[in-house]
Tab-separated table of C-alpha atoms in Angstrom:
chain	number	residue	atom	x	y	z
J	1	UNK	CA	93.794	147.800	134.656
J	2	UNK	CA	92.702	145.396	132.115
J	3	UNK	CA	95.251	146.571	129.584
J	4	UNK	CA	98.149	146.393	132.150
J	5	UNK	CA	97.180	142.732	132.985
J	6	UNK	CA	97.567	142.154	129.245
J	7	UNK	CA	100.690	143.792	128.800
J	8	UNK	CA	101.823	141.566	131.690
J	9	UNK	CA	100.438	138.597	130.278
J	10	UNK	CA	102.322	138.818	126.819
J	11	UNK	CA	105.258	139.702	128.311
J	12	UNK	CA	104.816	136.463	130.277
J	13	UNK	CA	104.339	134.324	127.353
J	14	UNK	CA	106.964	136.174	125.523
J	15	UNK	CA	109.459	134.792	128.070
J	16	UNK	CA	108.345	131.495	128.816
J	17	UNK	CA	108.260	130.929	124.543
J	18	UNK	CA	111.519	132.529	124.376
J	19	UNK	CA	112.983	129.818	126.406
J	20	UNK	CA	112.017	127.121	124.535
J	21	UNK	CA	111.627	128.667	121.111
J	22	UNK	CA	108.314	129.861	119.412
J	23	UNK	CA	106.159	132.580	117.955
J	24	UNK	CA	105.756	135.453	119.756
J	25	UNK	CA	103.879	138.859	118.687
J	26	UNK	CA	106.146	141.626	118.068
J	27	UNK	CA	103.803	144.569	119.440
J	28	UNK	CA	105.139	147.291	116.820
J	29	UNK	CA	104.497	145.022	113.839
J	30	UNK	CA	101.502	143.599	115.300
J	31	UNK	CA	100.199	147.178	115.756
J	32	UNK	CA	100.973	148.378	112.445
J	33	UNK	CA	100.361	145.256	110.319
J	34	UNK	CA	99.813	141.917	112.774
J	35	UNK	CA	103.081	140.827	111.593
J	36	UNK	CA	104.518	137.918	113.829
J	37	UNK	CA	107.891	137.480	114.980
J	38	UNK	CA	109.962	133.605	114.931
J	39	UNK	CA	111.621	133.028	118.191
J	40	UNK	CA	114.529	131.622	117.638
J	41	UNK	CA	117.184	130.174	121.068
J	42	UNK	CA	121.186	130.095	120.162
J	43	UNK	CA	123.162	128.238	122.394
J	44	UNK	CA	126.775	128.498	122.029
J	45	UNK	CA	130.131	126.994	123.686
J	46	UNK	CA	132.888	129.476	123.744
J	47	UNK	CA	134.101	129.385	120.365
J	48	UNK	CA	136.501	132.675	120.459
J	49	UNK	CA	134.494	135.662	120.900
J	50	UNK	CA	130.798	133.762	119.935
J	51	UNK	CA	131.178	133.149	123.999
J	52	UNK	CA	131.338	137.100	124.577
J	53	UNK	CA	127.909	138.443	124.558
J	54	UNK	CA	129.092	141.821	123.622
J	55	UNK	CA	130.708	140.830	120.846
J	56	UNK	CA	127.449	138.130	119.709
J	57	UNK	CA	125.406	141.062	120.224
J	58	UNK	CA	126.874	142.576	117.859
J	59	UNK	CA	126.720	140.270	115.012
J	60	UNK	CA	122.711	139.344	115.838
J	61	UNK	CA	122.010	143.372	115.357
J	62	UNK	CA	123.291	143.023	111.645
J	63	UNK	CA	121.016	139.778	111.585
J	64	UNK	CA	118.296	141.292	112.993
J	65	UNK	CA	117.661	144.350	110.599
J	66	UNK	CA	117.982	142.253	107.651
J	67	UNK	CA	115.328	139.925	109.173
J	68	UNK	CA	112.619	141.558	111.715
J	69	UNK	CA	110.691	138.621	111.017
J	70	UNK	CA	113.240	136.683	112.917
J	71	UNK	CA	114.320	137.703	116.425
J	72	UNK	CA	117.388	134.967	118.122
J	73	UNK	CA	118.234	135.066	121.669
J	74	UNK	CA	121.192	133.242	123.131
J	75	UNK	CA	122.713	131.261	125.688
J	76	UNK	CA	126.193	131.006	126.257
J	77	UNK	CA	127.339	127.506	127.411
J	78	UNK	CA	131.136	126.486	128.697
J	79	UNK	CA	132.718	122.785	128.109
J	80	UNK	CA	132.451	121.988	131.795
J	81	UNK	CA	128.355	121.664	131.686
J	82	UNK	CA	127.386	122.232	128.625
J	83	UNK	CA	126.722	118.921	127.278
J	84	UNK	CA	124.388	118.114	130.283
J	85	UNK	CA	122.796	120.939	129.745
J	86	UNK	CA	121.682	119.925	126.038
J	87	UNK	CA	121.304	116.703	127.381
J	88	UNK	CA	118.832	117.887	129.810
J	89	UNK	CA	117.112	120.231	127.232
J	90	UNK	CA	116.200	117.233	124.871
J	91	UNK	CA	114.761	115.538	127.991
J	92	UNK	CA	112.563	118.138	128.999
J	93	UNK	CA	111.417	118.942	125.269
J	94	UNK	CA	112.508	122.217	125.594
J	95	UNK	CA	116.081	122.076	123.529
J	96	UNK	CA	117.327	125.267	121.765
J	97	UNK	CA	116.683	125.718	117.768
J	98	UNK	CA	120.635	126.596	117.069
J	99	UNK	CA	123.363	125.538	118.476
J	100	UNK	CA	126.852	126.576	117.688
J	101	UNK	CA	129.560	123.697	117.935
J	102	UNK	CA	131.595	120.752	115.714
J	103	UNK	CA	130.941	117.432	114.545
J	104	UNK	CA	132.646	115.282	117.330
J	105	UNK	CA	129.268	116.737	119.039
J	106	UNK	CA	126.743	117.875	116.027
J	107	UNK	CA	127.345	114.793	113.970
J	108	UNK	CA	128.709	112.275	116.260
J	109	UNK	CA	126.746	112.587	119.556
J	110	UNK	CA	123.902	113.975	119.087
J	111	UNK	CA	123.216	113.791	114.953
J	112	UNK	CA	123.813	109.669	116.000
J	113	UNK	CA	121.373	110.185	118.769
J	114	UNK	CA	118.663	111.692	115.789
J	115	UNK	CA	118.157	114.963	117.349
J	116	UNK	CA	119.423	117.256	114.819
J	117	UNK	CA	117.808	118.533	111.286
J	118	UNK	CA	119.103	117.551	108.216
J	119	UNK	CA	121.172	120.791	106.751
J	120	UNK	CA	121.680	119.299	103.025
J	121	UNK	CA	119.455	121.760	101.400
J	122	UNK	CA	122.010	124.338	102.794
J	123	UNK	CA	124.951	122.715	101.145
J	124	UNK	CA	123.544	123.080	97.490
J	125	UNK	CA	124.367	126.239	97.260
J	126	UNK	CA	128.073	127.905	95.620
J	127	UNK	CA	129.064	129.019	98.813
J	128	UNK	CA	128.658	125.236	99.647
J	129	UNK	CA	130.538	124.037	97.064
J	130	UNK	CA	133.346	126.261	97.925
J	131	UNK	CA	134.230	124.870	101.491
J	132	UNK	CA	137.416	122.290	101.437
J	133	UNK	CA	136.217	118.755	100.860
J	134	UNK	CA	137.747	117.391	104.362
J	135	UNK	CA	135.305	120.108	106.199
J	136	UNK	CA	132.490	118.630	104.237
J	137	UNK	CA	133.132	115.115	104.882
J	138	UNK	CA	133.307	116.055	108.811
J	139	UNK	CA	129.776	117.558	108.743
J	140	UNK	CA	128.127	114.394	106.834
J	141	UNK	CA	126.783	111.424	108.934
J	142	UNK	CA	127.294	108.524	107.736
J	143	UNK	CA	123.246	108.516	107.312
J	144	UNK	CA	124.144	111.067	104.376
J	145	UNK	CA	122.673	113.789	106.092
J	146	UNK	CA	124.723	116.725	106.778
J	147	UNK	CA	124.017	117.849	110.586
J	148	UNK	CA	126.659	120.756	110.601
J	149	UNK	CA	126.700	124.237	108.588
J	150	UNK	CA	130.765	125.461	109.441
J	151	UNK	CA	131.561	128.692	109.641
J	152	UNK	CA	135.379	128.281	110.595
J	153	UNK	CA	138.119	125.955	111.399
J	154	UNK	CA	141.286	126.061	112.695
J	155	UNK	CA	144.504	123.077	112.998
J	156	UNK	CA	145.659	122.652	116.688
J	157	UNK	CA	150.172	122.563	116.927
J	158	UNK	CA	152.772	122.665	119.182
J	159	UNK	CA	155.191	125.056	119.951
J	160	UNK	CA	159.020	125.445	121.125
J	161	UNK	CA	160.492	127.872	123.348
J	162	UNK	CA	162.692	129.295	120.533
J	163	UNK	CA	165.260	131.257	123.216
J	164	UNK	CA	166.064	128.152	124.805
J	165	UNK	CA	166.348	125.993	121.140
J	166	UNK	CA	168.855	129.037	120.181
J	167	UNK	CA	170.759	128.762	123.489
J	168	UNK	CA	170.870	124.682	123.115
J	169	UNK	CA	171.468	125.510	119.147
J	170	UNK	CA	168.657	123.544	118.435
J	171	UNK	CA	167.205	125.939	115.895
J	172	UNK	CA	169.053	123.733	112.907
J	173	UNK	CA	166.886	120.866	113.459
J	174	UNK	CA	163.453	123.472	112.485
J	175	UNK	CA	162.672	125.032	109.321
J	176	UNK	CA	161.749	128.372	110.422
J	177	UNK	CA	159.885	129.294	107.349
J	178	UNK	CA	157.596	126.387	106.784
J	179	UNK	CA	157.513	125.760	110.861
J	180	UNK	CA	158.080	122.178	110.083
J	181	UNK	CA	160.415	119.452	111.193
J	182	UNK	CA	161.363	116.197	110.560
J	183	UNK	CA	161.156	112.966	113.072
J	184	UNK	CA	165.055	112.497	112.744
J	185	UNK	CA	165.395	116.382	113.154
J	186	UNK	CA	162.884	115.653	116.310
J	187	UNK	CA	164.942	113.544	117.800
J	188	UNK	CA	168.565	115.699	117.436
J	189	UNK	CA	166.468	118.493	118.771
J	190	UNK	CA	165.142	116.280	122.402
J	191	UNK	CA	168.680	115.575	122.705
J	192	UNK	CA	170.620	118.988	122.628
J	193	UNK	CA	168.062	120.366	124.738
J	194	UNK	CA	168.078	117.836	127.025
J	195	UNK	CA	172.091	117.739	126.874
J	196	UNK	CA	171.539	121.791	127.446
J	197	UNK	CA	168.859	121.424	130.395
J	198	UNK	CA	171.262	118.692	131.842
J	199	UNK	CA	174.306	120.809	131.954
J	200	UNK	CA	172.254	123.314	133.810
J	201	UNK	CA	171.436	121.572	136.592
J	202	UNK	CA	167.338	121.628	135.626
J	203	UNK	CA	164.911	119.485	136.413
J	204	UNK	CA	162.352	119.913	134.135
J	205	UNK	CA	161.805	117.959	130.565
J	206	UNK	CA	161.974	119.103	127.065
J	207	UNK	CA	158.824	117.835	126.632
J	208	UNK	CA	155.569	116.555	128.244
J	209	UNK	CA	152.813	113.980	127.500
J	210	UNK	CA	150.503	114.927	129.622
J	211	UNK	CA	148.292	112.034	130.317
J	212	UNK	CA	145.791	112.998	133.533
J	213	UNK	CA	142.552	112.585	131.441
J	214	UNK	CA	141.200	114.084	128.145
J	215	UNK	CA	142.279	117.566	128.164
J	216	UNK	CA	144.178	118.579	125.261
J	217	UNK	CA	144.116	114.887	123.391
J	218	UNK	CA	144.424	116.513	119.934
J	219	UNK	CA	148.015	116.797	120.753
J	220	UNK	CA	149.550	113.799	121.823
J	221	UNK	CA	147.240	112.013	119.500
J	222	UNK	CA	148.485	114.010	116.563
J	223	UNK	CA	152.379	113.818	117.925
J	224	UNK	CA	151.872	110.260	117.748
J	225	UNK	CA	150.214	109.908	114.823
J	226	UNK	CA	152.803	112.620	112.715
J	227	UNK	CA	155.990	110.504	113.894
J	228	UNK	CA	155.633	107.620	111.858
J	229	UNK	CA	152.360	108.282	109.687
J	230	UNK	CA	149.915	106.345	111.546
J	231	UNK	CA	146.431	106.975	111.847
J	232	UNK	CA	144.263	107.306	114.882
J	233	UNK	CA	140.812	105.847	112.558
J	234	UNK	CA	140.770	104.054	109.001
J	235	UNK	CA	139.601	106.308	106.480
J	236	UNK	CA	135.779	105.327	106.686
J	237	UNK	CA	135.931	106.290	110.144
J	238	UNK	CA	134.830	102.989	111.192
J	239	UNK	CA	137.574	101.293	113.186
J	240	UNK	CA	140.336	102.598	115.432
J	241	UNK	CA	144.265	102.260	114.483
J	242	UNK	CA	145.695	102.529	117.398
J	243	UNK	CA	147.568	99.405	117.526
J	244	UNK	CA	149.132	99.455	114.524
J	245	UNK	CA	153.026	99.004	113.867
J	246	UNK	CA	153.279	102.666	112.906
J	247	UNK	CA	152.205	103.823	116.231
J	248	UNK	CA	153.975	101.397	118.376
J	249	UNK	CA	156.730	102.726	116.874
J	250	UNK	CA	156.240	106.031	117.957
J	251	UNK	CA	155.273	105.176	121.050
J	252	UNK	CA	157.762	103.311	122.095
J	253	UNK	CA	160.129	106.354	120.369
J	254	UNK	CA	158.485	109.076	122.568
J	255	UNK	CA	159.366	106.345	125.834
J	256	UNK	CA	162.869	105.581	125.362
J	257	UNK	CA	163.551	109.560	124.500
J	258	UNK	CA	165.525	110.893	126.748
J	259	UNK	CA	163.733	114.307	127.451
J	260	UNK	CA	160.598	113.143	126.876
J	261	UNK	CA	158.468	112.256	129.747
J	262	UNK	CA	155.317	110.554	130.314
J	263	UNK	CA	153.246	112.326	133.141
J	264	UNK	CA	150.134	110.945	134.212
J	265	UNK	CA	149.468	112.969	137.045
J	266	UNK	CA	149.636	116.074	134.286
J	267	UNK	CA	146.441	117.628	133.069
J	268	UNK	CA	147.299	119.531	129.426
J	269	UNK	CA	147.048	122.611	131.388
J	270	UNK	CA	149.190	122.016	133.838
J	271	UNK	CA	151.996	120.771	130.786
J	272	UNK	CA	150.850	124.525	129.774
J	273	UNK	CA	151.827	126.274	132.719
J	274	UNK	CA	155.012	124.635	133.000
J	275	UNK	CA	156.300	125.420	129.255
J	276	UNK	CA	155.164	129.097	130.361
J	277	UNK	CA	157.235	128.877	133.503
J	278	UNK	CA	160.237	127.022	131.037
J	279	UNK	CA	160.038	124.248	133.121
J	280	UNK	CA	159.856	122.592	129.650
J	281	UNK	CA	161.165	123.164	126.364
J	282	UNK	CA	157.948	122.463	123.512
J	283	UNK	CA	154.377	121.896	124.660
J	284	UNK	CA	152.513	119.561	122.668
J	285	UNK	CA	148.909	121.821	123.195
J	286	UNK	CA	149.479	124.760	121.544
J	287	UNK	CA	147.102	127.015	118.908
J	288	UNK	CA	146.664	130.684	118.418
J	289	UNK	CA	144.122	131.164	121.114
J	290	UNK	CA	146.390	129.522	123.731
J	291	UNK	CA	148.831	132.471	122.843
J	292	UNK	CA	146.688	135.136	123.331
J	293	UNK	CA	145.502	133.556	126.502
J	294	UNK	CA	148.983	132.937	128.242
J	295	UNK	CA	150.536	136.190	126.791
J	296	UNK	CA	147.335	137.697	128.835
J	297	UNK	CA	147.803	135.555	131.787
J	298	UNK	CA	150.990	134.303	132.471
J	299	UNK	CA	153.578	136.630	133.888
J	300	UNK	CA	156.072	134.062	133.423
J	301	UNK	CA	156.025	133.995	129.497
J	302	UNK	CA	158.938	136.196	128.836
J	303	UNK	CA	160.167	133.993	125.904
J	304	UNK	CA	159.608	133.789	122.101
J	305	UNK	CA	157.220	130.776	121.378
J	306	UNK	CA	157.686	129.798	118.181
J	307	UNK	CA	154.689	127.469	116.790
J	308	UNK	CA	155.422	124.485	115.132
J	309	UNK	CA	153.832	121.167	113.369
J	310	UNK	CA	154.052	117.924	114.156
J	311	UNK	CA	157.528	116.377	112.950
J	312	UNK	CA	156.794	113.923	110.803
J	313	UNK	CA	158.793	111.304	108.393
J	314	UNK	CA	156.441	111.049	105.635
J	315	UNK	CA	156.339	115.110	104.510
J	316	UNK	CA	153.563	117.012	105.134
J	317	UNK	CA	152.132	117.000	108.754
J	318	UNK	CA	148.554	116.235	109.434
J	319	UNK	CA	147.642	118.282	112.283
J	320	UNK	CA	144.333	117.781	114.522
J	321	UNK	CA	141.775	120.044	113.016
J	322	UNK	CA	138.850	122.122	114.832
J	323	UNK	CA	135.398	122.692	112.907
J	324	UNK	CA	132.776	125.100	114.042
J	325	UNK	CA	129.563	125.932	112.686
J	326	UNK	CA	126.038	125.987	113.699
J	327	UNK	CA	123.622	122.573	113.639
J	328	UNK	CA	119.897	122.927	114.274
J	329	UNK	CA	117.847	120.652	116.792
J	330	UNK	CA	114.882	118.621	115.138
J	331	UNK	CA	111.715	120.177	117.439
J	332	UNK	CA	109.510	119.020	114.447
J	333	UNK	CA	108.199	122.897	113.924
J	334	UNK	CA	109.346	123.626	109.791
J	335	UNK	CA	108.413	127.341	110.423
J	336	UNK	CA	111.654	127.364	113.095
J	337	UNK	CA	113.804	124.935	111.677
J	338	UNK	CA	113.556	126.947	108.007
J	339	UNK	CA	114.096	130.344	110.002
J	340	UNK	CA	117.336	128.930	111.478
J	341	UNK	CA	118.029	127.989	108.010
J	342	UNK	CA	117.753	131.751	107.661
J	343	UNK	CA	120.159	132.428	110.288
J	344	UNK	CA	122.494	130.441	108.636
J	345	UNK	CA	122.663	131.980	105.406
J	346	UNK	CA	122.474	135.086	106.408
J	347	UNK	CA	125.984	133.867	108.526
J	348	UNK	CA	127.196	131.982	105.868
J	349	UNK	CA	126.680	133.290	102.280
J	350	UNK	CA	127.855	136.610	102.383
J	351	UNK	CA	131.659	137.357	102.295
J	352	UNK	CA	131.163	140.750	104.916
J	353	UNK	CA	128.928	138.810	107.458
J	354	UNK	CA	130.819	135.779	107.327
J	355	UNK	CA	134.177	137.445	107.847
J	356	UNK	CA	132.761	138.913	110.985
J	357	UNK	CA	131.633	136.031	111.876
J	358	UNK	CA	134.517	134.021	111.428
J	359	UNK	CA	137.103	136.924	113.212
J	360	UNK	CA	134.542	136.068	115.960
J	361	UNK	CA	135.649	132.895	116.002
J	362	UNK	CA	139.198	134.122	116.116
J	363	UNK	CA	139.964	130.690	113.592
J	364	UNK	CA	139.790	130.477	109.962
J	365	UNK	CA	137.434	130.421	107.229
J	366	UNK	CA	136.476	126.973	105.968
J	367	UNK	CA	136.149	127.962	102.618
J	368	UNK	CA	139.084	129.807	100.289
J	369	UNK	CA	139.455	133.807	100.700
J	370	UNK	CA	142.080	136.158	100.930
J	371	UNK	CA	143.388	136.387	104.505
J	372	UNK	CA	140.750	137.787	106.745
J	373	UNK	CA	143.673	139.390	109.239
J	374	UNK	CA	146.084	140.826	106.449
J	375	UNK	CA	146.969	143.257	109.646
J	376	UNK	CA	146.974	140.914	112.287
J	377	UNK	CA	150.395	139.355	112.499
J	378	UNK	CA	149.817	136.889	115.012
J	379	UNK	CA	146.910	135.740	112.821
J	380	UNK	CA	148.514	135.517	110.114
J	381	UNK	CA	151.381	133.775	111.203
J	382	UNK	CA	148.805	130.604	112.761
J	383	UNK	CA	147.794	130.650	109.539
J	384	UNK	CA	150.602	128.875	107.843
J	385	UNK	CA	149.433	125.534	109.738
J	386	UNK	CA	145.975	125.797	107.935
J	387	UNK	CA	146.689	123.619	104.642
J	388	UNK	CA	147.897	120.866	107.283
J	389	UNK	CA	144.937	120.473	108.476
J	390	UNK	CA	144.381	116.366	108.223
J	391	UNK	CA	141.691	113.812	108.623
J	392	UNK	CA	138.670	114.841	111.247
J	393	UNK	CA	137.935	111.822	112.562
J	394	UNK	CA	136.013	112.579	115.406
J	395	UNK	CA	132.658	111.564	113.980
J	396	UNK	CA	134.061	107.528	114.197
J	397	UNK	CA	131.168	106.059	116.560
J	398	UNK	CA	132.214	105.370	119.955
J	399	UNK	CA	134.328	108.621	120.338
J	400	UNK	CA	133.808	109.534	123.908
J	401	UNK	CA	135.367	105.690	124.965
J	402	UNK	CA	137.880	106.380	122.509
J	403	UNK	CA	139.013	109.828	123.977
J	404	UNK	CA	139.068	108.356	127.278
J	405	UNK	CA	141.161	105.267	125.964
J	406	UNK	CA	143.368	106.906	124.668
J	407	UNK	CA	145.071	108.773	127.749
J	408	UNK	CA	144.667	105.600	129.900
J	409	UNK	CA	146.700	104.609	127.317
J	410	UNK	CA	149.342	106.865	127.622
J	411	UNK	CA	148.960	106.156	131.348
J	412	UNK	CA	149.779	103.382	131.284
J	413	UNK	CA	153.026	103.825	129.246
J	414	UNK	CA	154.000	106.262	131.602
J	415	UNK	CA	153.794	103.636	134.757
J	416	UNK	CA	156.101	100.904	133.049
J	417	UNK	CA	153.158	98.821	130.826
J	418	UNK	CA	155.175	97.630	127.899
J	419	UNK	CA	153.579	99.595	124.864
J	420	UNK	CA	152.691	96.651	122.738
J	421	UNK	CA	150.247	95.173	125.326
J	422	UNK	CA	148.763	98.441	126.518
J	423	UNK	CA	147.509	99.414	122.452
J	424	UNK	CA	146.577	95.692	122.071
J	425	UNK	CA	143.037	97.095	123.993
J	426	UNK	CA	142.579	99.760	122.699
J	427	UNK	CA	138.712	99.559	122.384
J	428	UNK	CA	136.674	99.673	118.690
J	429	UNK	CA	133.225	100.207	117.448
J	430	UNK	CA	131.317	97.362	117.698
């Protein structure tokens, strides 16, 4: 009886450590040489397949026989309550030792709050020195401490419903190759579809700036942005652009379009479903994982999309970018925080584990290597829009206000507020 009330009693503490993080005795090793085990707690939002536990599973077994001494157990997290959940962690002093996000959270929320563990021992290593500089800059605080590891990226874009730009014979204002365009080319586009859509008797738009709240920001901020080469930050990531002459411009552009509609009652999903149902010509929220969901879900999608970047004027786009990677929370023990450090490397420094780790993903390596999906043609046809990757500026203080500025903003455009005095408020750091 006594060694069944044991048993029952380790197992006990096994669990309660395991949710917080902790030591726990691994009964085989202890048996054979009273070897301990870390406990170790992922959390992770749904980055690709890192959200599937079958497919995390997978990757920790790898982990795991390289390092018995180090056992991680995870728990998956979505957007919707996720951040209260971390929030509520901290509070109770029981927060997770990894965590598997980007900056706009690692660096600028809760590296600015001083929860997370400096990471620049991890980034004097070659395989550090290999990842692009604009990744690196996005995992530094401004503190100098680097609060992110990244393990893949990827550059969010639009897309066009190429049947109907062939029908409209639109398809000589892209450059198929490059999937690029230029403003001017833009513009000639809006207006033979729209011409096209008119003639039809249909009363959808070519296009949608979806404006409800702050779903799918990356791309109307970047649309804006591309059209006249503004900026959404200053390069120090200190200050918002916003109202600038560059993006008046293009504001004021995407109003007077003909085609182009302003829809604040539109969530970016909803802009989604209605490019799907070609209720709209382009859809301004658009990446590789957004095809593979709506050729999956939507049984209205019986059209070639055709991804595109940004038009621009000035040459090369600069799309929104998305950085993963893992950040650890401070808990003060060094034992936990250096066996995440572990964890990391082990993700990190190799090329075969970090290539599964990064297909995971379903996004792109941060770092250069030959392509990952040589035989994945939809992969590899994303991948073009990786070298436009611009600025991440989603570390500048004050982010969440801006994100919600910014599609009261375009709100406001859309219900008559002359676009010079609706960017003259646009809020900044203090």
């Amino acid at each position: 009886m006594k060694k069944i009330y044991t048993l029952i009693s380790v197992l006990l503490s096994s669990v309660f450590l395991s949710s917080c993080g902790g030591k726990t005795p691994n009964i085989e090793l202890e048996h054979n040489s009273g070897g301990e085990v870390t406990e170790l707690i992922l959390w992770t939002f749904p980055v690709g397949n890192w959200g599937n536990p079958t497919a995390v599973a997978s990757l920790l077994t790898d982990f795991h026989k390289a390092h018995p001494e180090i056992h991680v157990s995870v728990e998956y997290l979505n957007y919707d309550n996720g951040d209260e959940k971390i929030n509520q962690a901290v509070s109770d002093g029981c927060m997770p030792n990894l965590v598997l996000e980007g900056p706009e959270r690692l660096v600028a929320n809760w590296g600015e709050k001083g929860w997370m563990a400096d990471l620049s021992d991890l980034w004097k290593t070659d395989t550090a020195g290999e990842i692009y500089d604009n990744i690196r800059g996005a995992c530094q605080h401004r503190n100098g401490e680097y609060y992110v590891f990244p393990i893949c990226m990827s550059a969010h874009c639009m897309a066009i419903n190429y049947d109907m730009f062939r029908e409209a014979d639109a398809l000589q204002y892209i450059d198929e190759e490059t999937h690029t365009w230029t403003t001017d080319d833009f513009v000639k586009a809006v207006q033979a579809l729209n011409a096209y859509q008119t003639a039809r008797g249909q009363n959808g738009n070519v296009g949608i700036l979806y404006c409800k709240n702050q779903s799918g920001d990356q791309g109307t901020r970047a649309l804006v942005n591309n059209l006249y080469g503004g900026t959404f930050t200053d390069a120090t990531h200190t200050s918002y652009t916003v109202d600038s002459e560059k993006n008046r411009k293009a504001l004021q552009l995407l109003y007077n379009l003909e085609g182009i509609a302003f829809e604040p009652s539109l969530s970016s999903a909803e802009a989604i479903d209605r490019f799907c149902k070609k209720e709209s010509a382009m859809c301004f929220c658009w990446n590789v994982s957004m095809e593979v969901q709506q050729t999956i879900n939507s049984p209205d999608l019986d059209f070639e999309v055709f991804p595109m970047a940004f038009p621009t004027d000035e040459g090369t786009p600069k799309l929104q970018g998305g950085i993963w990677g893992f950040g650890i929370f401070d808990n003060g023990d060094e034992e936990q925080i250096t066996a995440a450090k572990t964890f990391i490397r082990h993700m990190t420094e190799n090329d075969v584990p970090y290539t599964r780790a990064v297909r995971a993903a379903s996004y792109w390596p941060v770092r250069d290597m030959d392509n990952i999906y040589e035989n994945d043609m939809l992969m590899t046809e994303y991948s073009i829009f990786t070298p436009y990757m611009g600025d991440y500026y989603q570390i500048t203080p004050e982010w969440a206000k801006a994100r919600t500025a910014w599609w009261q903003l375009l709100a406001k455009i859309g219900e008559g507020t002359d676009v010079s005095e609706a960017v003259k408020d646009f809020p900044s750091p203090e």
